[in-house]
Amino acid sequence: MARKHVLPDRLKPGLTLVFCGTAAGRQSALQKAYYAHAQNRFWQTLHEVGLTPRLFAPAEFALLWDLGIGLTDIAKFAYGMDHQLPAGALGEKAAASLRARIARAAPRHLAFTSLTAGRAVMGPGAGAGEQPARLGDTRVWILPSPSPLAANHWDIAPWRALAKAVREEQRLFNPL
């Protein structure tokens, strides 16, 4: 019997951008919505940097597809803070599974929403910002975590750089 994902993958071909976390947090698992903790900066930041035309609520996460944005996590079968995840939840098997899902969807951009998530897939030396390596043709970004637990490391600048790159690319594909 196949195990059910804590949160559904919101991946499909043709997406401009996919955000990837480590795993759903406790509140996200309880509410069955991405980035659902009331103090998580994810939704506010998307709006502030211009990736969404309005502030979305976590329960509206499915509407992001209409904007060309997808959502996923590395650990699909566990939830909680990174240190609470079972052994291997962010290991090579989970990273390989994410790489395969991204290869199938082939978004133009993949943005990890924490250094931990980014390093789990891109390697321990990866840092914040756009990565020199791609996954296929997908440009890869590592962003500071919007989690309230990472507030002392918060920096919106890499989120702004991602939004700028997405907008510039959209102008190339849709010149008007």
JSON list of C-alpha atoms in Angstrom, two decimals:
[
{"chain": "A", "resi": 1, "resn": "MET", "atom": "CA", "xyz": [0.00, 0.00, 0.00]},
{"chain": "A", "resi": 2, "resn": "ALA", "atom": "CA", "xyz": [1.40, 3.38, -1.00]},
{"chain": "A", "resi": 3, "resn": "ARG", "atom": "CA", "xyz": [1.93, 5.91, 1.75]},
{"chain": "A", "resi": 4, "resn": "LYS", "atom": "CA", "xyz": [0.09, 9.21, 1.43]},
{"chain": "A", "resi": 5, "resn": "HIS", "atom": "CA", "xyz": [2.02, 12.47, 1.26]},
{"chain": "A", "resi": 6, "resn": "VAL", "atom": "CA", "xyz": [1.59, 14.82, 4.23]},
{"chain": "A", "resi": 7, "resn": "LEU", "atom": "CA", "xyz": [0.88, 17.62, 1.74]},
{"chain": "A", "resi": 8, "resn": "PRO", "atom": "CA", "xyz": [0.11, 16.98, -1.93]},
{"chain": "A", "resi": 9, "resn": "ASP", "atom": "CA", "xyz": [2.76, 17.80, -4.49]},
{"chain": "A", "resi": 10, "resn": "ARG", "atom": "CA", "xyz": [1.66, 20.80, -6.52]},
{"chain": "A", "resi": 11, "resn": "LEU", "atom": "CA", "xyz": [3.81, 19.96, -9.54]},
{"chain": "A", "resi": 12, "resn": "LYS", "atom": "CA", "xyz": [2.94, 19.82, -13.22]},
{"chain": "A", "resi": 13, "resn": "PRO", "atom": "CA", "xyz": [4.73, 20.58, -16.48]},
{"chain": "A", "resi": 14, "resn": "GLY", "atom": "CA", "xyz": [4.75, 24.22, -17.55]},
{"chain": "A", "resi": 15, "resn": "LEU", "atom": "CA", "xyz": [5.27, 25.86, -14.16]},
{"chain": "A", "resi": 16, "resn": "THR", "atom": "CA", "xyz": [7.48, 28.91, -13.98]},
{"chain": "A", "resi": 17, "resn": "LEU", "atom": "CA", "xyz": [8.51, 28.42, -10.36]},
{"chain": "A", "resi": 18, "resn": "VAL", "atom": "CA", "xyz": [8.39, 25.68, -7.73]},
{"chain": "A", "resi": 19, "resn": "PHE", "atom": "CA", "xyz": [9.05, 26.29, -4.04]},
{"chain": "A", "resi": 20, "resn": "CYS", "atom": "CA", "xyz": [10.48, 23.37, -2.07]},
{"chain": "A", "resi": 21, "resn": "GLY", "atom": "CA", "xyz": [10.75, 23.08, 1.70]},
{"chain": "A", "resi": 22, "resn": "THR", "atom": "CA", "xyz": [12.31, 20.37, 3.83]},
{"chain": "A", "resi": 23, "resn": "ALA", "atom": "CA", "xyz": [9.01, 18.97, 5.20]},
{"chain": "A", "resi": 24, "resn": "ALA", "atom": "CA", "xyz": [5.62, 20.24, 6.23]},
{"chain": "A", "resi": 25, "resn": "GLY", "atom": "CA", "xyz": [5.66, 21.83, 9.67]},
{"chain": "A", "resi": 26, "resn": "ARG", "atom": "CA", "xyz": [3.24, 20.73, 12.37]},
{"chain": "A", "resi": 27, "resn": "GLN", "atom": "CA", "xyz": [0.73, 23.52, 11.63]},
{"chain": "A", "resi": 28, "resn": "SER", "atom": "CA", "xyz": [0.93, 22.86, 7.89]},
{"chain": "A", "resi": 29, "resn": "ALA", "atom": "CA", "xyz": [0.25, 19.16, 8.48]},
{"chain": "A", "resi": 30, "resn": "LEU", "atom": "CA", "xyz": [-2.68, 19.93, 10.80]},
{"chain": "A", "resi": 31, "resn": "GLN", "atom": "CA", "xyz": [-4.19, 22.51, 8.43]},
{"chain": "A", "resi": 32, "resn": "LYS", "atom": "CA", "xyz": [-3.26, 20.52, 5.29]},
{"chain": "A", "resi": 33, "resn": "ALA", "atom": "CA", "xyz": [-1.81, 23.70, 3.77]},
{"chain": "A", "resi": 34, "resn": "TYR", "atom": "CA", "xyz": [1.70, 24.79, 2.86]},
{"chain": "A", "resi": 35, "resn": "TYR", "atom": "CA", "xyz": [3.48, 27.32, 5.12]},
{"chain": "A", "resi": 36, "resn": "ALA", "atom": "CA", "xyz": [0.48, 27.50, 7.48]},
{"chain": "A", "resi": 37, "resn": "HIS", "atom": "CA", "xyz": [2.15, 28.68, 10.70]},
{"chain": "A", "resi": 38, "resn": "ALA", "atom": "CA", "xyz": [0.72, 32.12, 11.48]},
{"chain": "A", "resi": 39, "resn": "GLN", "atom": "CA", "xyz": [4.21, 33.63, 11.86]},
{"chain": "A", "resi": 40, "resn": "ASN", "atom": "CA", "xyz": [5.69, 32.08, 8.71]},
{"chain": "A", "resi": 41, "resn": "ARG", "atom": "CA", "xyz": [6.73, 34.82, 6.28]},
{"chain": "A", "resi": 42, "resn": "PHE", "atom": "CA", "xyz": [6.21, 32.77, 3.10]},
{"chain": "A", "resi": 43, "resn": "TRP", "atom": "CA", "xyz": [2.85, 34.16, 1.93]},
{"chain": "A", "resi": 44, "resn": "GLN", "atom": "CA", "xyz": [3.63, 37.75, 2.93]},
{"chain": "A", "resi": 45, "resn": "THR", "atom": "CA", "xyz": [6.99, 37.56, 1.16]},
{"chain": "A", "resi": 46, "resn": "LEU", "atom": "CA", "xyz": [5.50, 36.20, -2.08]},
{"chain": "A", "resi": 47, "resn": "HIS", "atom": "CA", "xyz": [3.23, 39.20, -2.19]},
{"chain": "A", "resi": 48, "resn": "GLU", "atom": "CA", "xyz": [5.86, 41.71, -1.05]},
{"chain": "A", "resi": 49, "resn": "VAL", "atom": "CA", "xyz": [8.35, 40.70, -3.76]},
{"chain": "A", "resi": 50, "resn": "GLY", "atom": "CA", "xyz": [5.66, 40.72, -6.44]},
{"chain": "A", "resi": 51, "resn": "LEU", "atom": "CA", "xyz": [5.27, 37.00, -7.14]},
{"chain": "A", "resi": 52, "resn": "THR", "atom": "CA", "xyz": [1.58, 37.13, -6.24]},
{"chain": "A", "resi": 53, "resn": "PRO", "atom": "CA", "xyz": [-0.87, 39.95, -7.05]},
{"chain": "A", "resi": 54, "resn": "ARG", "atom": "CA", "xyz": [-2.39, 39.78, -3.56]},
{"chain": "A", "resi": 55, "resn": "LEU", "atom": "CA", "xyz": [-1.72, 38.21, -0.20]},
{"chain": "A", "resi": 56, "resn": "PHE", "atom": "CA", "xyz": [-2.84, 34.58, -0.30]},
{"chain": "A", "resi": 57, "resn": "ALA", "atom": "CA", "xyz": [-3.85, 32.59, 2.77]},
{"chain": "A", "resi": 58, "resn": "PRO", "atom": "CA", "xyz": [-2.18, 29.19, 3.28]},
{"chain": "A", "resi": 59, "resn": "ALA", "atom": "CA", "xyz": [-5.49, 27.40, 2.57]},
{"chain": "A", "resi": 60, "resn": "GLU", "atom": "CA", "xyz": [-5.43, 28.96, -0.93]},
{"chain": "A", "resi": 61, "resn": "PHE", "atom": "CA", "xyz": [-2.16, 27.25, -1.89]},
{"chain": "A", "resi": 62, "resn": "ALA", "atom": "CA", "xyz": [-3.81, 25.38, -4.80]},
{"chain": "A", "resi": 63, "resn": "LEU", "atom": "CA", "xyz": [-4.52, 28.74, -6.49]},
{"chain": "A", "resi": 64, "resn": "LEU", "atom": "CA", "xyz": [-0.80, 29.30, -7.07]},
{"chain": "A", "resi": 65, "resn": "TRP", "atom": "CA", "xyz": [-0.97, 27.00, -10.10]},
{"chain": "A", "resi": 66, "resn": "ASP", "atom": "CA", "xyz": [-2.92, 29.75, -11.86]},
{"chain": "A", "resi": 67, "resn": "LEU", "atom": "CA", "xyz": [0.18, 31.95, -11.40]},
{"chain": "A", "resi": 68, "resn": "GLY", "atom": "CA", "xyz": [2.56, 29.26, -12.66]},
{"chain": "A", "resi": 69, "resn": "ILE", "atom": "CA", "xyz": [3.82, 28.44, -9.16]},
{"chain": "A", "resi": 70, "resn": "GLY", "atom": "CA", "xyz": [4.10, 24.96, -7.67]},
{"chain": "A", "resi": 71, "resn": "LEU", "atom": "CA", "xyz": [4.89, 23.64, -4.20]},
{"chain": "A", "resi": 72, "resn": "THR", "atom": "CA", "xyz": [6.61, 20.56, -2.80]},
{"chain": "A", "resi": 73, "resn": "ASP", "atom": "CA", "xyz": [8.83, 19.32, 0.02]},
{"chain": "A", "resi": 74, "resn": "ILE", "atom": "CA", "xyz": [11.79, 16.97, 0.13]},
{"chain": "A", "resi": 75, "resn": "ALA", "atom": "CA", "xyz": [10.33, 14.84, 2.95]},
{"chain": "A", "resi": 76, "resn": "LYS", "atom": "CA", "xyz": [6.85, 13.98, 1.68]},
{"chain": "A", "resi": 77, "resn": "PHE", "atom": "CA", "xyz": [5.90, 11.36, 4.31]},
{"chain": "A", "resi": 78, "resn": "ALA", "atom": "CA", "xyz": [6.96, 13.12, 7.53]},
{"chain": "A", "resi": 79, "resn": "TYR", "atom": "CA", "xyz": [6.28, 16.45, 9.16]},
{"chain": "A", "resi": 80, "resn": "GLY", "atom": "CA", "xyz": [7.80, 18.60, 11.88]},
{"chain": "A", "resi": 81, "resn": "MET", "atom": "CA", "xyz": [10.89, 20.67, 12.46]},
{"chain": "A", "resi": 82, "resn": "ASP", "atom": "CA", "xyz": [14.01, 19.50, 10.65]},
{"chain": "A", "resi": 83, "resn": "HIS", "atom": "CA", "xyz": [15.57, 17.99, 13.79]},
{"chain": "A", "resi": 84, "resn": "GLN", "atom": "CA", "xyz": [12.34, 16.04, 14.48]},
{"chain": "A", "resi": 85, "resn": "LEU", "atom": "CA", "xyz": [12.27, 14.27, 11.10]},
{"chain": "A", "resi": 86, "resn": "PRO", "atom": "CA", "xyz": [13.05, 10.56, 10.97]},
{"chain": "A", "resi": 87, "resn": "ALA", "atom": "CA", "xyz": [16.52, 9.49, 9.89]},
{"chain": "A", "resi": 88, "resn": "GLY", "atom": "CA", "xyz": [16.81, 9.59, 6.12]},
{"chain": "A", "resi": 89, "resn": "ALA", "atom": "CA", "xyz": [13.83, 11.90, 5.59]},
{"chain": "A", "resi": 90, "resn": "LEU", "atom": "CA", "xyz": [16.20, 14.41, 3.98]},
{"chain": "A", "resi": 91, "resn": "GLY", "atom": "CA", "xyz": [18.72, 11.82, 2.79]},
{"chain": "A", "resi": 92, "resn": "GLU", "atom": "CA", "xyz": [19.87, 10.83, -0.66]},
{"chain": "A", "resi": 93, "resn": "LYS", "atom": "CA", "xyz": [16.78, 8.73, -1.44]},
{"chain": "A", "resi": 94, "resn": "ALA", "atom": "CA", "xyz": [14.50, 11.70, -0.64]},
{"chain": "A", "resi": 95, "resn": "ALA", "atom": "CA", "xyz": [16.77, 14.07, -2.62]},
{"chain": "A", "resi": 96, "resn": "ALA", "atom": "CA", "xyz": [16.76, 11.68, -5.60]},
{"chain": "A", "resi": 97, "resn": "SER", "atom": "CA", "xyz": [12.96, 11.49, -5.45]},
{"chain": "A", "resi": 98, "resn": "LEU", "atom": "CA", "xyz": [12.74, 15.28, -5.51]},
{"chain": "A", "resi": 99, "resn": "ARG", "atom": "CA", "xyz": [15.18, 15.48, -8.45]},
{"chain": "A", "resi": 100, "resn": "ALA", "atom": "CA", "xyz": [13.00, 12.99, -10.37]},
{"chain": "A", "resi": 101, "resn": "ARG", "atom": "CA", "xyz": [9.81, 14.94, -9.62]},
{"chain": "A", "resi": 102, "resn": "ILE", "atom": "CA", "xyz": [11.48, 18.18, -10.75]},
{"chain": "A", "resi": 103, "resn": "ALA", "atom": "CA", "xyz": [12.80, 16.49, -13.90]},
{"chain": "A", "resi": 104, "resn": "ARG", "atom": "CA", "xyz": [9.23, 15.42, -14.79]},
{"chain": "A", "resi": 105, "resn": "ALA", "atom": "CA", "xyz": [7.71, 18.84, -14.11]},
{"chain": "A", "resi": 106, "resn": "ALA", "atom": "CA", "xyz": [10.69, 20.80, -15.50]},
{"chain": "A", "resi": 107, "resn": "PRO", "atom": "CA", "xyz": [9.84, 24.21, -14.00]},
{"chain": "A", "resi": 108, "resn": "ARG", "atom": "CA", "xyz": [11.97, 27.13, -15.12]},
{"chain": "A", "resi": 109, "resn": "HIS", "atom": "CA", "xyz": [12.95, 27.85, -11.48]},
{"chain": "A", "resi": 110, "resn": "LEU", "atom": "CA", "xyz": [13.20, 25.75, -8.31]},
{"chain": "A", "resi": 111, "resn": "ALA", "atom": "CA", "xyz": [13.52, 27.69, -5.06]},
{"chain": "A", "resi": 112, "resn": "PHE", "atom": "CA", "xyz": [14.39, 25.93, -1.83]},
{"chain": "A", "resi": 113, "resn": "THR", "atom": "CA", "xyz": [12.86, 27.75, 1.12]},
{"chain": "A", "resi": 114, "resn": "SER", "atom": "CA", "xyz": [15.71, 26.99, 3.48]},
{"chain": "A", "resi": 115, "resn": "LEU", "atom": "CA", "xyz": [19.44, 26.39, 3.44]},
{"chain": "A", "resi": 116, "resn": "THR", "atom": "CA", "xyz": [18.83, 22.92, 4.91]},
{"chain": "A", "resi": 117, "resn": "ALA", "atom": "CA", "xyz": [16.54, 21.97, 2.02]},
{"chain": "A", "resi": 118, "resn": "GLY", "atom": "CA", "xyz": [18.89, 23.39, -0.58]},
{"chain": "A", "resi": 119, "resn": "ARG", "atom": "CA", "xyz": [21.93, 21.64, 0.84]},
{"chain": "A", "resi": 120, "resn": "ALA", "atom": "CA", "xyz": [20.07, 18.33, 1.05]},
{"chain": "A", "resi": 121, "resn": "VAL", "atom": "CA", "xyz": [19.74, 18.39, -2.74]},
{"chain": "A", "resi": 122, "resn": "MET", "atom": "CA", "xyz": [22.52, 20.66, -4.01]},
{"chain": "A", "resi": 123, "resn": "GLY", "atom": "CA", "xyz": [25.26, 19.59, -1.59]},
{"chain": "A", "resi": 124, "resn": "PRO", "atom": "CA", "xyz": [26.70, 20.77, 1.72]},
{"chain": "A", "resi": 125, "resn": "GLY", "atom": "CA", "xyz": [28.66, 23.65, 0.19]},
{"chain": "A", "resi": 126, "resn": "ALA", "atom": "CA", "xyz": [25.60, 25.35, -1.35]},
{"chain": "A", "resi": 127, "resn": "GLY", "atom": "CA", "xyz": [24.83, 28.87, -0.16]},
{"chain": "A", "resi": 128, "resn": "ALA", "atom": "CA", "xyz": [21.99, 31.36, -0.46]},
{"chain": "A", "resi": 129, "resn": "GLY", "atom": "CA", "xyz": [21.02, 32.79, -3.84]},
{"chain": "A", "resi": 130, "resn": "GLU", "atom": "CA", "xyz": [20.99, 31.37, -7.35]},
{"chain": "A", "resi": 131, "resn": "GLN", "atom": "CA", "xyz": [23.08, 28.23, -7.66]},
{"chain": "A", "resi": 132, "resn": "PRO", "atom": "CA", "xyz": [25.69, 27.73, -10.37]},
{"chain": "A", "resi": 133, "resn": "ALA", "atom": "CA", "xyz": [24.39, 24.19, -10.98]},
{"chain": "A", "resi": 134, "resn": "ARG", "atom": "CA", "xyz": [20.98, 23.48, -12.50]},
{"chain": "A", "resi": 135, "resn": "LEU", "atom": "CA", "xyz": [18.70, 20.49, -12.28]},
{"chain": "A", "resi": 136, "resn": "GLY", "atom": "CA", "xyz": [18.29, 19.76, -16.00]},
{"chain": "A", "resi": 137, "resn": "ASP", "atom": "CA", "xyz": [17.23, 23.10, -17.48]},
{"chain": "A", "resi": 138, "resn": "THR", "atom": "CA", "xyz": [15.77, 24.31, -14.16]},
{"chain": "A", "resi": 139, "resn": "ARG", "atom": "CA", "xyz": [17.50, 27.25, -12.50]},
{"chain": "A", "resi": 140, "resn": "VAL", "atom": "CA", "xyz": [17.97, 26.58, -8.78]},
{"chain": "A", "resi": 141, "resn": "TRP", "atom": "CA", "xyz": [17.77, 29.04, -5.90]},
{"chain": "A", "resi": 142, "resn": "ILE", "atom": "CA", "xyz": [18.30, 28.69, -2.16]},
{"chain": "A", "resi": 143, "resn": "LEU", "atom": "CA", "xyz": [16.37, 31.22, -0.11]},
{"chain": "A", "resi": 144, "resn": "PRO", "atom": "CA", "xyz": [16.50, 32.16, 3.57]},
{"chain": "A", "resi": 145, "resn": "SER", "atom": "CA", "xyz": [13.83, 30.29, 5.48]},
{"chain": "A", "resi": 146, "resn": "PRO", "atom": "CA", "xyz": [10.57, 32.17, 6.10]},
{"chain": "A", "resi": 147, "resn": "SER", "atom": "CA", "xyz": [10.00, 30.06, 9.23]},
{"chain": "A", "resi": 148, "resn": "PRO", "atom": "CA", "xyz": [9.68, 31.93, 12.52]},
{"chain": "A", "resi": 149, "resn": "LEU", "atom": "CA", "xyz": [12.40, 29.63, 13.89]},
{"chain": "A", "resi": 150, "resn": "ALA", "atom": "CA", "xyz": [14.86, 31.12, 11.40]},
{"chain": "A", "resi": 151, "resn": "ALA", "atom": "CA", "xyz": [13.96, 34.77, 12.05]},
{"chain": "A", "resi": 152, "resn": "ASN", "atom": "CA", "xyz": [17.51, 35.64, 13.13]},
{"chain": "A", "resi": 153, "resn": "HIS", "atom": "CA", "xyz": [18.76, 34.63, 9.64]},
{"chain": "A", "resi": 154, "resn": "TRP", "atom": "CA", "xyz": [15.99, 36.33, 7.65]},
{"chain": "A", "resi": 155, "resn": "ASP", "atom": "CA", "xyz": [16.99, 38.28, 4.55]},
{"chain": "A", "resi": 156, "resn": "ILE", "atom": "CA", "xyz": [14.46, 39.16, 1.86]},
{"chain": "A", "resi": 157, "resn": "ALA", "atom": "CA", "xyz": [17.15, 40.10, -0.70]},
{"chain": "A", "resi": 158, "resn": "PRO", "atom": "CA", "xyz": [17.50, 36.61, -2.26]},
{"chain": "A", "resi": 159, "resn": "TRP", "atom": "CA", "xyz": [13.68, 36.41, -2.52]},
{"chain": "A", "resi": 160, "resn": "ARG", "atom": "CA", "xyz": [13.71, 39.76, -4.36]},
{"chain": "A", "resi": 161, "resn": "ALA", "atom": "CA", "xyz": [16.46, 38.51, -6.70]},
{"chain": "A", "resi": 162, "resn": "LEU", "atom": "CA", "xyz": [14.40, 35.41, -7.51]},
{"chain": "A", "resi": 163, "resn": "ALA", "atom": "CA", "xyz": [11.29, 37.49, -8.22]},
{"chain": "A", "resi": 164, "resn": "LYS", "atom": "CA", "xyz": [13.30, 39.81, -10.47]},
{"chain": "A", "resi": 165, "resn": "ALA", "atom": "CA", "xyz": [14.71, 36.85, -12.43]},
{"chain": "A", "resi": 166, "resn": "VAL", "atom": "CA", "xyz": [11.22, 35.35, -12.84]},
{"chain": "A", "resi": 167, "resn": "ARG", "atom": "CA", "xyz": [9.80, 38.67, -14.07]},
{"chain": "A", "resi": 168, "resn": "GLU", "atom": "CA", "xyz": [12.69, 39.19, -16.51]},
{"chain": "A", "resi": 169, "resn": "GLU", "atom": "CA", "xyz": [12.28, 35.67, -17.88]},
{"chain": "A", "resi": 170, "resn": "GLN", "atom": "CA", "xyz": [8.52, 36.14, -18.27]},
{"chain": "A", "resi": 171, "resn": "ARG", "atom": "CA", "xyz": [9.16, 39.29, -20.32]},
{"chain": "A", "resi": 172, "resn": "LEU", "atom": "CA", "xyz": [11.45, 37.26, -22.60]},
{"chain": "A", "resi": 173, "resn": "PHE", "atom": "CA", "xyz": [8.78, 34.60, -23.14]},
{"chain": "A", "resi": 174, "resn": "ASN", "atom": "CA", "xyz": [5.83, 37.04, -23.29]},
{"chain": "A", "resi": 175, "resn": "PRO", "atom": "CA", "xyz": [7.12, 40.32, -24.78]},
{"chain": "A", "resi": 176, "resn": "LEU", "atom": "CA", "xyz": [4.55, 43.11, -24.96]}
]
